[in-house]
PDB file of C-alpha atoms in Angstrom:
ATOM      1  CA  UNK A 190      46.459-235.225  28.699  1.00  0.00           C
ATOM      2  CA  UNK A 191      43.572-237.798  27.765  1.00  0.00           C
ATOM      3  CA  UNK A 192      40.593-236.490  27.194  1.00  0.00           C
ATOM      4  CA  UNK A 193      37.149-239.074  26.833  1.00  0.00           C
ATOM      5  CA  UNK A 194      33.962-238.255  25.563  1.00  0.00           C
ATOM      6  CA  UNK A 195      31.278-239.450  26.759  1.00  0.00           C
ATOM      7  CA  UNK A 196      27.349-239.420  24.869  1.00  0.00           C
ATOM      8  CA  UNK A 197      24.738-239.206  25.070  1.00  0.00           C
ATOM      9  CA  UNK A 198      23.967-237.112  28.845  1.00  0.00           C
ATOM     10  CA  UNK A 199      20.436-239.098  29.180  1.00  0.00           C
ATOM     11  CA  UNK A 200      19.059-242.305  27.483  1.00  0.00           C
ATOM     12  CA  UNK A 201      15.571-243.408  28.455  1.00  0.00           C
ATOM     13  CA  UNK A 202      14.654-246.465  27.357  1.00  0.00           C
ATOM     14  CA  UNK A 203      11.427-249.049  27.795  1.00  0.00           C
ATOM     15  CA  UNK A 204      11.981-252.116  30.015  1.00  0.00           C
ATOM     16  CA  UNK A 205      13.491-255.195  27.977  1.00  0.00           C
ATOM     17  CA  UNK A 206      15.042-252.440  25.566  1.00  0.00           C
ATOM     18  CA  UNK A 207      18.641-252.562  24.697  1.00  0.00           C
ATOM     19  CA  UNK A 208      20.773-249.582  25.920  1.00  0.00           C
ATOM     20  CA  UNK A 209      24.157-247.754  24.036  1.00  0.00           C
ATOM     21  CA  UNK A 210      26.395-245.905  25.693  1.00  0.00           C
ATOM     22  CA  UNK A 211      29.192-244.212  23.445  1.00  0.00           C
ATOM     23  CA  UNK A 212      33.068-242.907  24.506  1.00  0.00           C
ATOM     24  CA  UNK A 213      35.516-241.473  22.735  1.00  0.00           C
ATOM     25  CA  UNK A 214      39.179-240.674  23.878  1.00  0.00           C
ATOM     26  CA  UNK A 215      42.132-238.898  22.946  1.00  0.00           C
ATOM     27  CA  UNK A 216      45.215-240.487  23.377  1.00  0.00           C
ATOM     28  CA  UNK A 217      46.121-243.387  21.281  1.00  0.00           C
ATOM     29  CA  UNK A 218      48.493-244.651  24.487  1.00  0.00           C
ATOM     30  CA  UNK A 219      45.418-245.419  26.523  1.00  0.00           C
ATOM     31  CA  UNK A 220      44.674-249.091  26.665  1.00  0.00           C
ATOM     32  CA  UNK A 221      42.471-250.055  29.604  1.00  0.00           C
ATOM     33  CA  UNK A 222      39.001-248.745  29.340  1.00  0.00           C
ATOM     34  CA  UNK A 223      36.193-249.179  32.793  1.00  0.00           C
ATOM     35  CA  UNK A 224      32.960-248.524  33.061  1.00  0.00           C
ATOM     36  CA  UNK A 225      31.573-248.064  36.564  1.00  0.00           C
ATOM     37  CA  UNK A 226      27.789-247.585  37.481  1.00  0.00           C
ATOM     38  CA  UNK A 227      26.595-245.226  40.371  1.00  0.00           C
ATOM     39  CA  UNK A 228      23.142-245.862  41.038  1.00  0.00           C
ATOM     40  CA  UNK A 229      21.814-242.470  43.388  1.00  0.00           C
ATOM     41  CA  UNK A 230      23.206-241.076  46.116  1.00  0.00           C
ATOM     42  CA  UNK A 231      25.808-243.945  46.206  1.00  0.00           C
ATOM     43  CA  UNK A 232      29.602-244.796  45.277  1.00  0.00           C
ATOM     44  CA  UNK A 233      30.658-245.576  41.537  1.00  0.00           C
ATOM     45  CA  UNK A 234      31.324-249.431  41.221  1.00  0.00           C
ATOM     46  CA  UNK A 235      33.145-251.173  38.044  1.00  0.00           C
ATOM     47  CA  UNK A 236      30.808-252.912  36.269  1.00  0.00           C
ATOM     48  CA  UNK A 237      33.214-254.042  33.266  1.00  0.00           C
ATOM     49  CA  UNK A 238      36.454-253.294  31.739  1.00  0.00           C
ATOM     50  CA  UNK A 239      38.145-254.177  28.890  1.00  0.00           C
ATOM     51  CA  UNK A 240      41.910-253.879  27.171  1.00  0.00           C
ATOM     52  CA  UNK A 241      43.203-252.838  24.336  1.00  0.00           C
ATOM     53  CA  UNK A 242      44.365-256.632  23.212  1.00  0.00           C
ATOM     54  CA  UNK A 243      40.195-257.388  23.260  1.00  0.00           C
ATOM     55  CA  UNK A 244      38.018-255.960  21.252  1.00  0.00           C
ATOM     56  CA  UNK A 245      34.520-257.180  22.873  1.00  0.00           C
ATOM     57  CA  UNK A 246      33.755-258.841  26.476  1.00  0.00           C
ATOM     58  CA  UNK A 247      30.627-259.919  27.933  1.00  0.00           C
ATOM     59  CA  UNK A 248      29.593-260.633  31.248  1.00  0.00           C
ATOM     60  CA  UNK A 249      25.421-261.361  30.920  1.00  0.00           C
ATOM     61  CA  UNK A 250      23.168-258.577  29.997  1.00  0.00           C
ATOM     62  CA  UNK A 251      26.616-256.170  29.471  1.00  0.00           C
ATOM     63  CA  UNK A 252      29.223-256.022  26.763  1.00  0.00           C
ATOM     64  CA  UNK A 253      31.583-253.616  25.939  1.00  0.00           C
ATOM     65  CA  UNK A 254      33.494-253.476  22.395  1.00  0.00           C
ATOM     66  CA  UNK A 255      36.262-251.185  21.344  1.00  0.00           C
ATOM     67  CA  UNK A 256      37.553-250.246  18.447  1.00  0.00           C
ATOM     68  CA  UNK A 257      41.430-248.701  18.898  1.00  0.00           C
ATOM     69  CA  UNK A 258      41.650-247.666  15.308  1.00  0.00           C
ATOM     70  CA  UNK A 259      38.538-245.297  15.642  1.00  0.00           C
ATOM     71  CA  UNK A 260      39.340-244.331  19.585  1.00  0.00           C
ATOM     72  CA  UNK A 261      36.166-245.121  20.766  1.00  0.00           C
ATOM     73  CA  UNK A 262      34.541-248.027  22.915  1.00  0.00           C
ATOM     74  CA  UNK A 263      30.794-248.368  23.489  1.00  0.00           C
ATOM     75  CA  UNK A 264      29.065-250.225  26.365  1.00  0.00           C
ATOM     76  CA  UNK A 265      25.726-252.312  25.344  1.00  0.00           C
ATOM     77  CA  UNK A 266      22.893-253.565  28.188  1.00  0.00           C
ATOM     78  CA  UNK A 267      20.386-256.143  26.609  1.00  0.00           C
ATOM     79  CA  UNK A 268      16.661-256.769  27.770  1.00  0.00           C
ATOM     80  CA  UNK A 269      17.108-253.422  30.507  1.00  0.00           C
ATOM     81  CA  UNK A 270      15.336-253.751  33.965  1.00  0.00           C
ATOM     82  CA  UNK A 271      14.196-250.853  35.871  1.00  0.00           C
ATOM     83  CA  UNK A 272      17.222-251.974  38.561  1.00  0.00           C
ATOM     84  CA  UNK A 273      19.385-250.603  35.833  1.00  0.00           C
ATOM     85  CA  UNK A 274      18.562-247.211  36.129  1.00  0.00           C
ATOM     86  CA  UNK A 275      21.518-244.884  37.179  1.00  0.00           C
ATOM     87  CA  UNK A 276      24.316-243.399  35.736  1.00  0.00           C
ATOM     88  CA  UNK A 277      27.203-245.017  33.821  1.00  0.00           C
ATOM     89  CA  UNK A 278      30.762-243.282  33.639  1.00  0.00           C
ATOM     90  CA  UNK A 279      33.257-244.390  31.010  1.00  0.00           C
ATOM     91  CA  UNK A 280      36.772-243.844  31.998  1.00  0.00           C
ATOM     92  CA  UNK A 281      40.593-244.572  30.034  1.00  0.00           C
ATOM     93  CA  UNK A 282      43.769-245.041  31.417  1.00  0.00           C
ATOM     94  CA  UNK A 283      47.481-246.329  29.977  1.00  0.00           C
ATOM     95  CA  UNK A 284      47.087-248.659  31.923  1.00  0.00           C
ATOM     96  CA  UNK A 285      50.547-249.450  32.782  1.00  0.00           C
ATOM     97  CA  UNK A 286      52.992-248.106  35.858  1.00  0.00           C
ATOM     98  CA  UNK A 287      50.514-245.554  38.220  1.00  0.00           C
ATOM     99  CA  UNK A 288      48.539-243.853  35.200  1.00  0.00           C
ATOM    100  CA  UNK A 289      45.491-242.012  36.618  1.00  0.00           C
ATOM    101  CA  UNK A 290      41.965-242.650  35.265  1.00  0.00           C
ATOM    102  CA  UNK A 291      39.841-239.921  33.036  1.00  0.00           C
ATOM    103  CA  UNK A 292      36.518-240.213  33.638  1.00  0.00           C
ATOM    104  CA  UNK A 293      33.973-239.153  31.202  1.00  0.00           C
ATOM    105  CA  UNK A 294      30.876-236.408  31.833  1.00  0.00           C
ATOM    106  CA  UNK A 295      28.303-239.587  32.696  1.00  0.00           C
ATOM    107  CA  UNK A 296      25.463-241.150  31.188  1.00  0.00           C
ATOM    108  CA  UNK A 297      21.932-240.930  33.188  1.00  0.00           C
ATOM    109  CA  UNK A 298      19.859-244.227  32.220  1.00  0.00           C
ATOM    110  CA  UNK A 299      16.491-244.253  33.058  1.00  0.00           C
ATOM    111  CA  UNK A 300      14.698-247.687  32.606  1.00  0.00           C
ATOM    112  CA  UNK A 301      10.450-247.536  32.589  1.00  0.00           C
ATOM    113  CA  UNK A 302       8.331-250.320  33.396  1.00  0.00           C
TER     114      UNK A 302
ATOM    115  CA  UNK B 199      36.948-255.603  55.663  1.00  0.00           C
ATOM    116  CA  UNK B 200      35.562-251.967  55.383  1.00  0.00           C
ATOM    117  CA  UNK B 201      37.033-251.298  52.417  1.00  0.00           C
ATOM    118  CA  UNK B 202      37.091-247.521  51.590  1.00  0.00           C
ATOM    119  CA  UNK B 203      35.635-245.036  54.206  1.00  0.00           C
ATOM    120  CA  UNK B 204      35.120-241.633  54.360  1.00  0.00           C
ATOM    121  CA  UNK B 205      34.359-239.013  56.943  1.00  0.00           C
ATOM    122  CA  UNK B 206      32.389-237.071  57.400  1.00  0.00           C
ATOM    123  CA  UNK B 207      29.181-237.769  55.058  1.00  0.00           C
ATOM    124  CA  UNK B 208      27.703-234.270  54.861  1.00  0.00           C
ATOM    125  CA  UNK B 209      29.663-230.963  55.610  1.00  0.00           C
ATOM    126  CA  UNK B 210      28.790-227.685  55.827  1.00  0.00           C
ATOM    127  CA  UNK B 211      31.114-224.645  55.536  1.00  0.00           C
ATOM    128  CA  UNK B 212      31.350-221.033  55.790  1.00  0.00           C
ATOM    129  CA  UNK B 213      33.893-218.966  53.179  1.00  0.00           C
ATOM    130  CA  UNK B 214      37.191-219.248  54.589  1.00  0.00           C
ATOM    131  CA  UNK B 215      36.974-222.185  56.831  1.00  0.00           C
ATOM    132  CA  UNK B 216      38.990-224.897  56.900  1.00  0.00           C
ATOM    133  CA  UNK B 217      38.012-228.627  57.463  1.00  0.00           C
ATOM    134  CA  UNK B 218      40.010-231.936  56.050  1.00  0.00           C
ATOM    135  CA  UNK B 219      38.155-234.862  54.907  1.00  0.00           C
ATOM    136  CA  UNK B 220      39.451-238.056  56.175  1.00  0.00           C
ATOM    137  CA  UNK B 221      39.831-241.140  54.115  1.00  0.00           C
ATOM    138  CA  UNK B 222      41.217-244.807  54.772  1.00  0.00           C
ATOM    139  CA  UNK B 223      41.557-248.194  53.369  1.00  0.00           C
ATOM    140  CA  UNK B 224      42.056-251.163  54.810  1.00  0.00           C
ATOM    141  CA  UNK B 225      43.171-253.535  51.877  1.00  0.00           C
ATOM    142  CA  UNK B 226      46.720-252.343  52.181  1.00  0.00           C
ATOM    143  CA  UNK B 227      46.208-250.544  48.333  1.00  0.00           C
ATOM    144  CA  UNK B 228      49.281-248.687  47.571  1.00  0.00           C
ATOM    145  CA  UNK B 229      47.195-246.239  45.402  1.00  0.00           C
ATOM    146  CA  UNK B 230      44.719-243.713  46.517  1.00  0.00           C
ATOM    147  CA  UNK B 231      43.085-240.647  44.967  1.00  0.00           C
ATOM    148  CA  UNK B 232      40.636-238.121  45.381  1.00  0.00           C
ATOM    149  CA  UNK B 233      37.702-236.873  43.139  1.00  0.00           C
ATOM    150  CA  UNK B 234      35.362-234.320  43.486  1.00  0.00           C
ATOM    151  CA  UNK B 235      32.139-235.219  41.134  1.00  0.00           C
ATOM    152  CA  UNK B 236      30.005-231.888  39.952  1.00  0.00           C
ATOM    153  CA  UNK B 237      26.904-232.190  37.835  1.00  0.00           C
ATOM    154  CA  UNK B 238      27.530-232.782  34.574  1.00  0.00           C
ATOM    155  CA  UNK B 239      31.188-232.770  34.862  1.00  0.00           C
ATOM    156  CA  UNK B 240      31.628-236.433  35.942  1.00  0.00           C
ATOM    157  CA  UNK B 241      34.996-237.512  38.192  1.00  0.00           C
ATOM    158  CA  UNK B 242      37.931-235.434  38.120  1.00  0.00           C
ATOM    159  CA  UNK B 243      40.964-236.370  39.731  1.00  0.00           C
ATOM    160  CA  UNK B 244      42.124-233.968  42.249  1.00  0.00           C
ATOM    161  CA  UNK B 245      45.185-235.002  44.349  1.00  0.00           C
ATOM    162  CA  UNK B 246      46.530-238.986  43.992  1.00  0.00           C
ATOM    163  CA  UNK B 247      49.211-240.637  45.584  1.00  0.00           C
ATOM    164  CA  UNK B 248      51.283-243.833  44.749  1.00  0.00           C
ATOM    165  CA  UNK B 249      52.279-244.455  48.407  1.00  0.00           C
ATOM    166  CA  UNK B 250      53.614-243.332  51.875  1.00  0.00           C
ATOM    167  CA  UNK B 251      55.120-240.555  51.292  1.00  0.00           C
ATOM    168  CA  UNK B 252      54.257-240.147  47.814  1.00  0.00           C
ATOM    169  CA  UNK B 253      51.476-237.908  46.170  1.00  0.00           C
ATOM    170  CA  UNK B 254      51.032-236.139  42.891  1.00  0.00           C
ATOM    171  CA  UNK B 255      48.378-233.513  41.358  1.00  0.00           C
ATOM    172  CA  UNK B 256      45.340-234.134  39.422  1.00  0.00           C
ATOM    173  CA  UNK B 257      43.600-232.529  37.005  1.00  0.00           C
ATOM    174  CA  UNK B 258      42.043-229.592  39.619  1.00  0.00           C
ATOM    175  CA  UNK B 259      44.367-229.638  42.423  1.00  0.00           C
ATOM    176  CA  UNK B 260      44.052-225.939  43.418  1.00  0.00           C
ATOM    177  CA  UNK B 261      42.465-225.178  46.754  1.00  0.00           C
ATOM    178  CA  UNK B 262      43.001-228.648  47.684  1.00  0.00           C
ATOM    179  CA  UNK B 263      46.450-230.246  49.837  1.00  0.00           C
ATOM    180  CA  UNK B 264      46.879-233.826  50.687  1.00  0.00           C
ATOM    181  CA  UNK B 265      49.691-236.203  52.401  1.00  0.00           C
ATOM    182  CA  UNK B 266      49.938-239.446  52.853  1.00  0.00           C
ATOM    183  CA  UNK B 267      51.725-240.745  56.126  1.00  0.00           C
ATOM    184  CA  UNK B 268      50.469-244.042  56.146  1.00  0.00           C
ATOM    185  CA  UNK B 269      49.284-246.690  53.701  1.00  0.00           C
ATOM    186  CA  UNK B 270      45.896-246.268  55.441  1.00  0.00           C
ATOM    187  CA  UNK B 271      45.379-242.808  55.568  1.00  0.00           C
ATOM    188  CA  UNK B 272      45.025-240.366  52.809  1.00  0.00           C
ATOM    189  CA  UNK B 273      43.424-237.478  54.105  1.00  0.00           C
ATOM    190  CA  UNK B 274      42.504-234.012  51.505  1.00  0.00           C
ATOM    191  CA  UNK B 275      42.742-230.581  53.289  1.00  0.00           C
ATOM    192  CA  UNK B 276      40.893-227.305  52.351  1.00  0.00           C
ATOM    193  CA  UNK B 277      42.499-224.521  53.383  1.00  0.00           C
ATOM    194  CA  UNK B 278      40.407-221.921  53.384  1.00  0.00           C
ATOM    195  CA  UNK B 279      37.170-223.343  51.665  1.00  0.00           C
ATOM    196  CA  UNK B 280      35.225-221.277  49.024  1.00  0.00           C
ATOM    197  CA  UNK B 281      31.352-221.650  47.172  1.00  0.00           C
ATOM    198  CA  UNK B 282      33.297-222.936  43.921  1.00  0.00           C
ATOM    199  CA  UNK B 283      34.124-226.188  45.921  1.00  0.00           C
ATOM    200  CA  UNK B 284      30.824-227.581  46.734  1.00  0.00           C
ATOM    201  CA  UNK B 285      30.948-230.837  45.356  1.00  0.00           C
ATOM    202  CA  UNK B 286      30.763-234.368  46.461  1.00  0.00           C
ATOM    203  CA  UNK B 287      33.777-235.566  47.391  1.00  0.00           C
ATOM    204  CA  UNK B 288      34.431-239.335  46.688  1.00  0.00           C
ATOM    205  CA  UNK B 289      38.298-241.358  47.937  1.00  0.00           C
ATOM    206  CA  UNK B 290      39.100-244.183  45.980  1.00  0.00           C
ATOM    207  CA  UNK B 291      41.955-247.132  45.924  1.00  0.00           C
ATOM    208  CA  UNK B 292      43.497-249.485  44.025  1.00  0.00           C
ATOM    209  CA  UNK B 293      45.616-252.327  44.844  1.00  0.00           C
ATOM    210  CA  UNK B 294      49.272-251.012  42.924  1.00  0.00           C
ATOM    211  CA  UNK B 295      50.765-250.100  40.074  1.00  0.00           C
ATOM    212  CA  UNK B 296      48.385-251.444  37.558  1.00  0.00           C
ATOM    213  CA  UNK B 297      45.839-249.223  36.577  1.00  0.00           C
ATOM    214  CA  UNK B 298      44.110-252.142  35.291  1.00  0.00           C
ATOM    215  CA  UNK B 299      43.630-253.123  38.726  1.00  0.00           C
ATOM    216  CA  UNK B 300      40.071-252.441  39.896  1.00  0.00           C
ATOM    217  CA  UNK B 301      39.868-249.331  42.138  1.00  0.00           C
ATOM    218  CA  UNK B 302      37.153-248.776  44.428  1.00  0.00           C
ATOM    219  CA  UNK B 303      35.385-245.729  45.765  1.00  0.00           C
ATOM    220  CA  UNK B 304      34.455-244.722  49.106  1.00  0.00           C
ATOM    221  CA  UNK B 305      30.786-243.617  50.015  1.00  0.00           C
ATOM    222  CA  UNK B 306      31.320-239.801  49.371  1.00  0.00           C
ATOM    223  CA  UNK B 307      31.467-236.893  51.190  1.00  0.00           C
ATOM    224  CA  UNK B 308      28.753-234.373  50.545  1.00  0.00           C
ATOM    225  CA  UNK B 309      30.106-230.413  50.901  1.00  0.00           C
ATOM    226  CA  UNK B 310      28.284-227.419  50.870  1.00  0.00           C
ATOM    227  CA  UNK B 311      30.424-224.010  51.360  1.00  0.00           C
ATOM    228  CA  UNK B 312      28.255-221.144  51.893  1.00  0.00           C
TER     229      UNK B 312
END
């Protein structure tokens, strides 16, 4: 089955800093990569996704770029704000008929004034 | 709409008790799942299901039973609970057969078995 790696565990970073989070996966069949945000005590929400026919999106201070050859994708948050603290999840799927999701280990983000 | 909702937020258990976990959706989503998420382990699928009538296993379905009656309902039974599965518990749902479409989690529940 897939397997996605996810690094690194924590990232702190100064306010207005940018921010790198890093996955890799394992099976060359997976096309549609998420990443969802769970800020504490709450639910995980999908902050951005991306497929395997795109190799970088943005949507304001987020981006995420892939690269298929190399089996790894990388989310990227410009000029942080404290509000961005929480922890990120990368996730891959096949994306096609009902594939399931694998969810990486999680990334905790701490932002500081 | 409600969206995804879970019951009950915090449980407590004893070894060997039983309890089920309710979940429903009211977006009409043909898929559902359930996760348990563990410190440093992130998400891992335990039980999902592709419609009425329909479920599969995840990646740690022992311990864990579900059935899905309804499109609405997608309860997750422990049979006889043990300390191993204190976790948060989270339900998701997407809309159908596309894993690209977005799914969306439920608030969590929060289990403790003692």
């Amino acid at each position: 089955g897939e397997n996605v790696e996810q690094h690194p565990s924590t990232l702190s970073v100064q306010e207005g800093d940018s921010a790198v989070i890093k996955c890799t996966y394992s099976d060359s069949a997976s096309n549609y990569f998420p990443w969802y945000k769970q800020e504490l005590g709450k639910r995980p929400q999908l902050i951005i996704d991306i497929r395997s026919n795109v190799g970088e999106k943005k949507d304001q201070r987020i981006a995420v770029t892939l690269n298929k050859t190399a089996k790894h994708f990388s989310l990227h948050i410009t000029e942080t704000q404290p509000e961005d603290s929480a922890v990120y999840f990368c996730a891959a799927s096949m994306g096609s008929g009902y594939s399931t999701l694998t969810f990486g280990k999680g990334t905790m983000l701490l932002v500081s004034p | 709409n409600a969206g995804v909702t879970q019951t009950p937020k915090f449980q407590v258990l004893k070894t060997g008790q039983s309890m089920t976990l309710q979940c429903a959706q009211d977006m009409n989503h043909e898929y559902m799942s359930w996760y348990r998420q563990d410190p440093g382990m992130g998400l891992r699928l335990i039980h999902y299901s592709v419609g009425a009538g329909i479920t599969d296993q995840g990646e740690v379905p022992n311990g864990y039973n579900v059935s899905r009656s309804t499109t609405e309902d997608f309860p997750l039974r422990l049979l006889s609970a043990a300390p191993s599965q204190t976790s948060v518990y989270f339900c998701a749902s997407r809309a159908g057969s596309l894993a690209t479409d977005t799914q969306y989690f439920g608030p969590g529940t929060r289990l403790t078995v003692l």
